[in-house]
mmCIF file of C-alpha atoms in Angstrom:
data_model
loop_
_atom_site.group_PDB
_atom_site.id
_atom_site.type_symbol
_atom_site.label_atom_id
_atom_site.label_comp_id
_atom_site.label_asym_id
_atom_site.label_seq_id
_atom_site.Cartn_x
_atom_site.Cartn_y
_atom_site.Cartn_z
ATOM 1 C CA UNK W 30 33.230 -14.537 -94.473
ATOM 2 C CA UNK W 31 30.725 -15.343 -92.142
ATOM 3 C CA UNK W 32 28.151 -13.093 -91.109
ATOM 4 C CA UNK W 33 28.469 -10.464 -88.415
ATOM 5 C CA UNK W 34 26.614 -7.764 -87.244
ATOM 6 C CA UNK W 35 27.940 -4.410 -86.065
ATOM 7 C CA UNK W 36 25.803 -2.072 -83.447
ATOM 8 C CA UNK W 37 27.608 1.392 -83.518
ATOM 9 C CA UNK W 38 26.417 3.381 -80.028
ATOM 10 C CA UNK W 39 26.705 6.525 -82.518
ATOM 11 C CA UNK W 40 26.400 9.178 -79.758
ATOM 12 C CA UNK W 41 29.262 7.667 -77.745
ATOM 13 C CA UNK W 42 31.450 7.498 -81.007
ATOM 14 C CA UNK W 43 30.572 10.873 -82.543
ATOM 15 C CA UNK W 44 31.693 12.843 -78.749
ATOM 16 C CA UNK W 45 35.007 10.616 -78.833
ATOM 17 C CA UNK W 46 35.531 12.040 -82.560
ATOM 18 C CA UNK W 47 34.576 15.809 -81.563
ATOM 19 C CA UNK W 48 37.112 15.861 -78.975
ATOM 20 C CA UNK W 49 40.024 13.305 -80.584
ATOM 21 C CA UNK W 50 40.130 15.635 -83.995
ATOM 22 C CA UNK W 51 41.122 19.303 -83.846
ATOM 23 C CA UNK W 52 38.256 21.901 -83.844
ATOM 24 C CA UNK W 53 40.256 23.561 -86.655
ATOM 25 C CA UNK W 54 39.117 21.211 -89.121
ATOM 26 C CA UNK W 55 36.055 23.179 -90.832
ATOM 27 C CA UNK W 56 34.032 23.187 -94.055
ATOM 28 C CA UNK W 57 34.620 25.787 -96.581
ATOM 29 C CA UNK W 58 31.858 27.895 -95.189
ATOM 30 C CA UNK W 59 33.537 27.434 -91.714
ATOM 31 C CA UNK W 60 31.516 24.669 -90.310
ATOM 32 C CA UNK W 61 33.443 22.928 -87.848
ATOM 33 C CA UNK W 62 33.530 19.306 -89.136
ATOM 34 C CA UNK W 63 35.927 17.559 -87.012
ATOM 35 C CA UNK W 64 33.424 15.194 -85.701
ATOM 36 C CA UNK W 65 32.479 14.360 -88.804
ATOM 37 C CA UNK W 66 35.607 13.387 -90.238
ATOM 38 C CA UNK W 67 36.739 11.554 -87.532
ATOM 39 C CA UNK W 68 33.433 9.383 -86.802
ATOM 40 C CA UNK W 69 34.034 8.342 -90.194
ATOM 41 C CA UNK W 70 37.550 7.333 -89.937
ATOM 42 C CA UNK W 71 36.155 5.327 -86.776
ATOM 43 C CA UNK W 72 33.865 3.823 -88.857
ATOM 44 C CA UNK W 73 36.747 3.095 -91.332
ATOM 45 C CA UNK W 74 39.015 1.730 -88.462
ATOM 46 C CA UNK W 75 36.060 -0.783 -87.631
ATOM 47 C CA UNK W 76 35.080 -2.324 -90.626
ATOM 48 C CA UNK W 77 38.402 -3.257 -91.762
ATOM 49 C CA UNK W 78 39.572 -4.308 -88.289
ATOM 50 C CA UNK W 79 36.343 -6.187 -87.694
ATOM 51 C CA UNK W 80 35.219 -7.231 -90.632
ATOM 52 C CA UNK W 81 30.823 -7.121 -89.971
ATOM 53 C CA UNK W 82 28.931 -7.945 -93.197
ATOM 54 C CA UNK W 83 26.079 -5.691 -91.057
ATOM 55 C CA UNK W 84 26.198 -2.615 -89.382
ATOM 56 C CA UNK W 85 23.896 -0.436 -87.865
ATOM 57 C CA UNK W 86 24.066 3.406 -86.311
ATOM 58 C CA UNK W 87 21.965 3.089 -83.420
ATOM 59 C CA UNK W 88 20.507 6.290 -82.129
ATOM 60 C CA UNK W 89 19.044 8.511 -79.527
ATOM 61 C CA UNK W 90 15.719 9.347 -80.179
ATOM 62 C CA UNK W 91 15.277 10.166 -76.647
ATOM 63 C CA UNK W 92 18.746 10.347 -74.738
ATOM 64 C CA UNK W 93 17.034 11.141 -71.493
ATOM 65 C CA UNK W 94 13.209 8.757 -71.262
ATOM 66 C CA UNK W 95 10.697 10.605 -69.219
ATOM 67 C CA UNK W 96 9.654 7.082 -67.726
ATOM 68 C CA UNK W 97 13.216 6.592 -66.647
ATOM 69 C CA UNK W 98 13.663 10.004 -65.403
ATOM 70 C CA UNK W 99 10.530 9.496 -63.260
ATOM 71 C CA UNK W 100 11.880 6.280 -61.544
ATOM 72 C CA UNK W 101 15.025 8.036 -60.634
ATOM 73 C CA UNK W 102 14.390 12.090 -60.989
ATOM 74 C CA UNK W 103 18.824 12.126 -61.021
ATOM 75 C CA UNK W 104 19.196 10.031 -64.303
ATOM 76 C CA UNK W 105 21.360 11.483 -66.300
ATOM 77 C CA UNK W 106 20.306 15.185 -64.891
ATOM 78 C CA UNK W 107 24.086 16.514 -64.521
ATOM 79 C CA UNK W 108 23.978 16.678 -68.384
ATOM 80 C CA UNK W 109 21.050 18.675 -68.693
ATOM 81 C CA UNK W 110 21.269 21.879 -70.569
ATOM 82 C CA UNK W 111 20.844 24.295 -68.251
ATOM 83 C CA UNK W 112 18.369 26.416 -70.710
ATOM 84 C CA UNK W 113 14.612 26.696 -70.778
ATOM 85 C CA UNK W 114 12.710 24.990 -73.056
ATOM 86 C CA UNK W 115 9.186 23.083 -73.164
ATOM 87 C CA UNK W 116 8.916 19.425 -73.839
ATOM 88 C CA UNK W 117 11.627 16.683 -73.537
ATOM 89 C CA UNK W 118 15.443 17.542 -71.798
ATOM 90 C CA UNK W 119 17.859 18.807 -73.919
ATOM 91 C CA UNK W 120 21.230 17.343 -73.569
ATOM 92 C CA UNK W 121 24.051 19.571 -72.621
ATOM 93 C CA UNK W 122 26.092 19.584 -76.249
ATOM 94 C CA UNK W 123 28.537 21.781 -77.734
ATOM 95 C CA UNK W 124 27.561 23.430 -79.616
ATOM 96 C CA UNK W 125 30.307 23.068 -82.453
ATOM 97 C CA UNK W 126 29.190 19.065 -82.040
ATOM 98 C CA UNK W 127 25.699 19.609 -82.544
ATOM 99 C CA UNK W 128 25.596 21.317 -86.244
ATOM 100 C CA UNK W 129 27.956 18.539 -87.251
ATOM 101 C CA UNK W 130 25.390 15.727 -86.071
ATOM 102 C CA UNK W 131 22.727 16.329 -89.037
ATOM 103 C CA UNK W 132 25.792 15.905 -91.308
ATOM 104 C CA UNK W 133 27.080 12.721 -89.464
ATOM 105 C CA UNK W 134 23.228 11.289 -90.661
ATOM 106 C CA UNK W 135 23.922 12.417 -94.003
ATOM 107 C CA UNK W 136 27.317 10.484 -94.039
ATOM 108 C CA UNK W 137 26.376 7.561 -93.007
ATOM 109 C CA UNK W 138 23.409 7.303 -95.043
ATOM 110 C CA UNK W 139 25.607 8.414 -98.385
ATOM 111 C CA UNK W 140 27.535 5.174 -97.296
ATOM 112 C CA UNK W 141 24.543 3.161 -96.996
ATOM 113 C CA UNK W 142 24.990 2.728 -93.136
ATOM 114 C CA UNK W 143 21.313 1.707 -91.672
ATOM 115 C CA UNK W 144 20.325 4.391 -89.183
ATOM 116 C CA UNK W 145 18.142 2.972 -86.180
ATOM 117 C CA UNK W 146 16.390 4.943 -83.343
ATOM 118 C CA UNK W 147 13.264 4.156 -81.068
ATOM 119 C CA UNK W 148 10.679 6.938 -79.748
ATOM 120 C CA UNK W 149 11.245 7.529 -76.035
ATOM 121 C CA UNK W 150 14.382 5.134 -75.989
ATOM 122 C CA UNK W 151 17.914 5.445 -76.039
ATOM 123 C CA UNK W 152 20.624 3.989 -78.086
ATOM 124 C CA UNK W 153 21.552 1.310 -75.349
ATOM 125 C CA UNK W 154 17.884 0.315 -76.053
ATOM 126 C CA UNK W 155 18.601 -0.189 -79.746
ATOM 127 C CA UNK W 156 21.204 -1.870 -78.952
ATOM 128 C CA UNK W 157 20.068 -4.160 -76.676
ATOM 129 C CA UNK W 158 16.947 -5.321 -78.810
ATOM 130 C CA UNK W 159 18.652 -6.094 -81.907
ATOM 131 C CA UNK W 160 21.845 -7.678 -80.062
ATOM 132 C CA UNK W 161 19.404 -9.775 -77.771
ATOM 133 C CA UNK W 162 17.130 -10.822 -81.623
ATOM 134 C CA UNK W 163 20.294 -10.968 -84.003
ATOM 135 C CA UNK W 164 20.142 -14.785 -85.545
ATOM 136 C CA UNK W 165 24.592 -13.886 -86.099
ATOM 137 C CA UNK W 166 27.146 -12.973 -83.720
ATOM 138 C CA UNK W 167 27.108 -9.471 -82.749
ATOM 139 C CA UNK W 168 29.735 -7.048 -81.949
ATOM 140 C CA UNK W 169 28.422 -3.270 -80.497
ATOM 141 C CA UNK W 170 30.887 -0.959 -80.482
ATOM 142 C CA UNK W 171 31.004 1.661 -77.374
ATOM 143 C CA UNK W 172 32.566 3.270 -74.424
ATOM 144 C CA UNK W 173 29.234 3.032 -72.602
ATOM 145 C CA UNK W 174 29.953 0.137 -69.955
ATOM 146 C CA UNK W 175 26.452 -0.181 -68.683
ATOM 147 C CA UNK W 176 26.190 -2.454 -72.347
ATOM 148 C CA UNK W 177 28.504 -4.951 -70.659
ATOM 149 C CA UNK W 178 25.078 -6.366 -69.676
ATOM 150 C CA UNK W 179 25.224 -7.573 -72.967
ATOM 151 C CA UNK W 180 27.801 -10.145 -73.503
ATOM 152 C CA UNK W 181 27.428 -13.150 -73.980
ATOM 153 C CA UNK W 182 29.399 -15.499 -74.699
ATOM 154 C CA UNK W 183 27.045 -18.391 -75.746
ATOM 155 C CA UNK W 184 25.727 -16.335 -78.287
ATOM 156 C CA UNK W 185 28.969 -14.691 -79.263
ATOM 157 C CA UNK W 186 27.879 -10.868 -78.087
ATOM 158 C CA UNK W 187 30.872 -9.057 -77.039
ATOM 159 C CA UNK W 188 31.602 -5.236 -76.617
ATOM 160 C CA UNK W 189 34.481 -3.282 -78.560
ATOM 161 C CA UNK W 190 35.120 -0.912 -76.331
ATOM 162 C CA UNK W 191 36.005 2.028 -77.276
ATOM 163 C CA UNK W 192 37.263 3.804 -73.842
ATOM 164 C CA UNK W 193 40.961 3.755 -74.089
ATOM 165 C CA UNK W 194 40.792 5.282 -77.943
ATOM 166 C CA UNK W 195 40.644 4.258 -81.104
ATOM 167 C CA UNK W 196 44.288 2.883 -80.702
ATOM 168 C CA UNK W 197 43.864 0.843 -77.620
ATOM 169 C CA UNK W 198 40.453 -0.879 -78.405
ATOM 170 C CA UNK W 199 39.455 -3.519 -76.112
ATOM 171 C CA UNK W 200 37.646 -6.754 -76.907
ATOM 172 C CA UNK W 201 35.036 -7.408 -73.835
ATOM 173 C CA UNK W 202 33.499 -10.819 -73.383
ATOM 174 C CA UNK W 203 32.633 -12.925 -70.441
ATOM 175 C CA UNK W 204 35.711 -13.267 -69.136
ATOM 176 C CA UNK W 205 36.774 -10.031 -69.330
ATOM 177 C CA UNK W 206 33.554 -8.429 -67.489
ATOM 178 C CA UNK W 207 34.387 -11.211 -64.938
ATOM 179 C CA UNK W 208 38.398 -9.758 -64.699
ATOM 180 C CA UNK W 209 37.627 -6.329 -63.789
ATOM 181 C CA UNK W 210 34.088 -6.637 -62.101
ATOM 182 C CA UNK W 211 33.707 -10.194 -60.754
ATOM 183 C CA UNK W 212 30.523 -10.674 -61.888
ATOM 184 C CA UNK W 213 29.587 -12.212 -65.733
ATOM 185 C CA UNK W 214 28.035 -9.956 -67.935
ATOM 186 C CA UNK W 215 24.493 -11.307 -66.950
ATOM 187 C CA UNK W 216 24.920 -9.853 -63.577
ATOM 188 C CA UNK W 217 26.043 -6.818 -64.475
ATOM 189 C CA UNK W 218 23.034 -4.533 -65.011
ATOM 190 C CA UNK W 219 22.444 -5.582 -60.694
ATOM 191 C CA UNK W 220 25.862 -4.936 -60.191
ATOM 192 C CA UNK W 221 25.857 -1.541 -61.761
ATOM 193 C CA UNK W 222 22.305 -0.844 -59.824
ATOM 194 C CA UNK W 223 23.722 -1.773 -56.429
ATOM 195 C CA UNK W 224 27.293 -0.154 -56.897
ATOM 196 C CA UNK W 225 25.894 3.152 -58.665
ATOM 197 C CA UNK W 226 27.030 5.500 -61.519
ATOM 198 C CA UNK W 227 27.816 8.877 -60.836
ATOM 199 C CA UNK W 228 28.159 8.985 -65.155
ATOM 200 C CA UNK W 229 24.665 8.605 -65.439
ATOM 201 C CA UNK W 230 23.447 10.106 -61.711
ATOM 202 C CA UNK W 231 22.593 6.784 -60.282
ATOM 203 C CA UNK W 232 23.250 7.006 -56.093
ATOM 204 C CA UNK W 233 23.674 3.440 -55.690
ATOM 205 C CA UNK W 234 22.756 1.720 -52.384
ATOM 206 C CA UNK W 235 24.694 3.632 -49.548
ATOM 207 C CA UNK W 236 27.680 1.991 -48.197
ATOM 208 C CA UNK W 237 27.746 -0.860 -51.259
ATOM 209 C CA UNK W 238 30.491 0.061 -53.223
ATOM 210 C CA UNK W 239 32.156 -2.821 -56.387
ATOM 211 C CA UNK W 240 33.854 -5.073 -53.970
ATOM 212 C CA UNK W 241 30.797 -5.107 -51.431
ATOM 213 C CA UNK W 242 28.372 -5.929 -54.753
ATOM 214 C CA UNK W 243 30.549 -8.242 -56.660
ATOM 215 C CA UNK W 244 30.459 -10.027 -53.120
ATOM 216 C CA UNK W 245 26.791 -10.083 -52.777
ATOM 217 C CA UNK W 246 26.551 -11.355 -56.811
ATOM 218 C CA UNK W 247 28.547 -13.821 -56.003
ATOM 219 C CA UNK W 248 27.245 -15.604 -53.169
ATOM 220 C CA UNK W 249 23.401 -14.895 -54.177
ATOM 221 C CA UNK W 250 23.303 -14.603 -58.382
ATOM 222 C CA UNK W 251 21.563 -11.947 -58.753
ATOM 223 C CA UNK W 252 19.409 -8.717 -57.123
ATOM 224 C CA UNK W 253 16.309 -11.017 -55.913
ATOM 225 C CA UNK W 254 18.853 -13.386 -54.768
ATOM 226 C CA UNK W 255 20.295 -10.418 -52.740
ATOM 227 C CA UNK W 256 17.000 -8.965 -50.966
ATOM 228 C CA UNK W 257 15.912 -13.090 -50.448
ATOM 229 C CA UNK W 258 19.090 -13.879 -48.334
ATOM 230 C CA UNK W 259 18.540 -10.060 -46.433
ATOM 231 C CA UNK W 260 14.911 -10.937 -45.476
ATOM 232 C CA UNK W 261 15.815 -14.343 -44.697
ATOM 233 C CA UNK W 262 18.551 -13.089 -42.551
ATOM 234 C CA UNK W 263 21.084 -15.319 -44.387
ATOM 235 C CA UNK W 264 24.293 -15.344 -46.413
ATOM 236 C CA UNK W 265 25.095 -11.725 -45.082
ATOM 237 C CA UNK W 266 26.290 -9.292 -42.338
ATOM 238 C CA UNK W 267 24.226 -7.741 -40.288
ATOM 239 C CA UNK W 268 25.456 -4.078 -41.204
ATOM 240 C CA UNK W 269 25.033 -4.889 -45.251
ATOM 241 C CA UNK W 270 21.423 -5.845 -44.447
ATOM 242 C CA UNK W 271 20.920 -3.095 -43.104
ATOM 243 C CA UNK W 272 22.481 -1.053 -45.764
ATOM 244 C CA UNK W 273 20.112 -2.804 -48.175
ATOM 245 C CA UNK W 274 17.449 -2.557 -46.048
ATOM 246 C CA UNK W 275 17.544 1.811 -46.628
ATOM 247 C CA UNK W 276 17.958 1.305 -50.342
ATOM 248 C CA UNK W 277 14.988 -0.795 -50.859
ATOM 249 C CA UNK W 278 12.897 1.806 -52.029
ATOM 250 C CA UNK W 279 15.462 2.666 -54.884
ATOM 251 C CA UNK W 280 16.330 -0.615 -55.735
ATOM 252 C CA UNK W 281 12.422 -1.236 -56.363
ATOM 253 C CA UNK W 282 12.923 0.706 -59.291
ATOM 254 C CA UNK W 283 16.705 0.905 -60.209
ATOM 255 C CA UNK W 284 16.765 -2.178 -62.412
ATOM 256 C CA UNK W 285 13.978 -0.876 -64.245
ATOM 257 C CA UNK W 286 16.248 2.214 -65.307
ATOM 258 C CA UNK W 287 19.718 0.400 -65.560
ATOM 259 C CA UNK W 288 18.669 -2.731 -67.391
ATOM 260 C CA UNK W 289 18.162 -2.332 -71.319
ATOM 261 C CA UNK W 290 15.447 -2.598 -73.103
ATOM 262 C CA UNK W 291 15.116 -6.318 -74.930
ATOM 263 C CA UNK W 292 12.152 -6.107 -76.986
ATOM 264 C CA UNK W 293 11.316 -2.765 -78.494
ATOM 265 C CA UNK W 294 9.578 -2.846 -81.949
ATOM 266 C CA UNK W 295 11.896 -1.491 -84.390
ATOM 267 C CA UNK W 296 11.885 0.077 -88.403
ATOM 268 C CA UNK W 297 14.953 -1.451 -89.092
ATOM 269 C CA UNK W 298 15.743 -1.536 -92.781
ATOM 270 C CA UNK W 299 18.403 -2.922 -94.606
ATOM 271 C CA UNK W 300 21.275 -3.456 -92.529
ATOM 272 C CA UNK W 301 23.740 -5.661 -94.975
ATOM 273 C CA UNK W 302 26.863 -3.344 -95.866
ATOM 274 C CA UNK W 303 27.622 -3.102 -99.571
ATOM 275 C CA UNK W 304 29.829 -2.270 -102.052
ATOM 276 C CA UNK W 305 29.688 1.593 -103.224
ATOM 277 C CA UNK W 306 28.694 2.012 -106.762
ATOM 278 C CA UNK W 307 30.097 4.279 -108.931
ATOM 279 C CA UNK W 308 26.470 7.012 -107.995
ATOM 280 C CA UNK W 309 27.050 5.850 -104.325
ATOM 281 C CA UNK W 310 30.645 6.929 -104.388
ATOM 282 C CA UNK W 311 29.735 9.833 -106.757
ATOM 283 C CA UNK W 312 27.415 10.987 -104.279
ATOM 284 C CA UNK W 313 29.487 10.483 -101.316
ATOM 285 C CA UNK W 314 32.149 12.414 -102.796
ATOM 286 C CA UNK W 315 29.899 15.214 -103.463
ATOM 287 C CA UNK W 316 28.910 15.489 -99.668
ATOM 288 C CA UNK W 317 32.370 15.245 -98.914
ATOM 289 C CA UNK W 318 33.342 17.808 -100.838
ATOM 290 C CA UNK W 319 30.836 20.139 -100.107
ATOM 291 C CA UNK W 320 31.651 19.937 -95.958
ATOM 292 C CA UNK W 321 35.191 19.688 -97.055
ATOM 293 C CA UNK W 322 35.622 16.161 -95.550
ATOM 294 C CA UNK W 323 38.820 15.363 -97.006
ATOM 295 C CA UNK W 324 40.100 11.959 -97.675
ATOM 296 C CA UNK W 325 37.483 10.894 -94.555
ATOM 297 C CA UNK W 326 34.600 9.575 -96.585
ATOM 298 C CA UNK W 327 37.463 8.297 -99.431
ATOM 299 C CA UNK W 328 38.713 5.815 -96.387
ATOM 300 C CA UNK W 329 35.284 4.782 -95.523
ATOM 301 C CA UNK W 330 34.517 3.669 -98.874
ATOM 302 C CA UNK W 331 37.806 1.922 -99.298
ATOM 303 C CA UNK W 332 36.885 -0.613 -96.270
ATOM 304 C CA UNK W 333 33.768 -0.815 -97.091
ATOM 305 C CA UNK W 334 34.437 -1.944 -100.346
ATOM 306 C CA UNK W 335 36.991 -3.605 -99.190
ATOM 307 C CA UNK W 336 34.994 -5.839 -96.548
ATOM 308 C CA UNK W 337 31.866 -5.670 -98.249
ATOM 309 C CA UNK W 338 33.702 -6.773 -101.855
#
């Protein structure tokens, strides 16, 4: 089988399972656990459907980084917890979801599943670094599209995205990102800058909606392509220069925010999935057992042997 690594954007997939499993699915001290079970049956669903020989949870250290926030004060700020508290944001989380995520960390490392976050970074940050370094083709698994910046098809990084449900999971390359956005997936950090994302509170440039910036992409390749035809007077409408003109202050520093990072340094240990032993599946048993996990952890051991064997 030839090699292929996995990047799970673990945040994205543990909300999907919170709210695609009933909240009636507790421990037997009442825990609520359906987040649990069903991020590992998403993890079961993925190795046997995709088959990585490497996999790593990529997390968020820091969902909301200060040095972000200060470029554009509205990143991200609808999800703020509206609480007081000293020191970094706290991101609005139910909290049924949020005892469950310490036990998500012990699952996946009772499976053996690398667990990789970066101080004052997000996931998509993760992500991006070891997709952007991986010597083998590289599949990360989200419903985040800002990582459509990612693809590439020369390198064979594509997105399984996880938007329409576990059921309906779509395969993203080039092509794809091309379909639905015109623009390639190398444009599309530019493209999401210019067009805006009320998901993560980014305003956009007034008046430049996805037709308007696909259209600009297009004819100019890329941001400083853009802002070089609009000074030059060139390649555009009066009215869209002028549109551009009033966002220049924010598109000064909206790249900076949307793009990904590409070169953090990283702990990253062992990332090569293997087959449970008989303590491995001993132990995982035990955890599952104890949150009352059912069959859950059972399934992810069976593809993981499975792929792994």
């Amino acid at each position: 089988m030839a090699d292929r690594l996995m990047l799970l954007d673990s945040a994205s997939l543990y909300f999907r399972a919170f709210y695609g499993v009933p909240d009636t699915v507790r421990s037997p001290d009442g825990t609520p656990v359906n987040a649990v079970r069903g991020f590992l049956d998403i993890i079961a669903k993925l190795v046997t459907t995709y088959r990585p020989t490497d996999v790593v949870a990529c997390w968020d250290d820091d969902w909301r980084p200060k040095w972000r926030v200060d470029l554009i004060p509205s990143y991200k700020a609808h999800r703020v917890a509206e609480v007081v508290v000293s020191g970094p944001d706290v991101e609005e989380v139910p909290d049924p979801l949020e005892v469950q995520v310490p036990v998500i960390r012990e699952a996946l490392d009772a499976l053996g599943i690398a667990i990789v976050g970066a101080a004052e970074h997000e996931a998509d940050d993760v992500i991006g670094t070891l997709a952007t370094t991986a010597e083998k083709p590289v599949d990360v698994v989200t419903g985040d599209r800002d990582l459509f910046q990612l693809v590439d098809d020369d390198r064979d990084v594509r997105i399984i995205y996880t938007a329409r449900g576990m059921s309906n999971l779509e395969v993203v390359t080039d092509d794809v990102v091309v379909a639905k956005y015109g623009v390639h997936g190398a444009q599309y950090a530019d493209f999401a800058a210019l067009r805006g994302d009320a998901s993560d509170g980014l305003p956009g440039v007034a008046g430049i909606g996805e037709k308007s910036a696909a259209t600009l992409l297009q004819a100019h390749s890329d941001l400083a392509g853009i802002l070089a035809a609009a000074d030059a007077g060139e390649g555009m409408s009066a009215g869209v220069r002028a549109k551009l003109d009033v966002g220049r202050a924010y598109l000064a520093v909206a790249p900076t925010v949307v793009e990904v990072a590409r070169g953090l340094e990283l702990d990253v240990p062992p990332t090569r999935l293997r087959v449970p032993d008989a303590a491995t599946r001993a132990s995982a048993h035990a955890l599952a057992d104890r949150w009352g996990l059912g069959g859950a952890m059972g399934r992810a051991l069976d593809a993981l042997t499975a792929v792994a064997g």
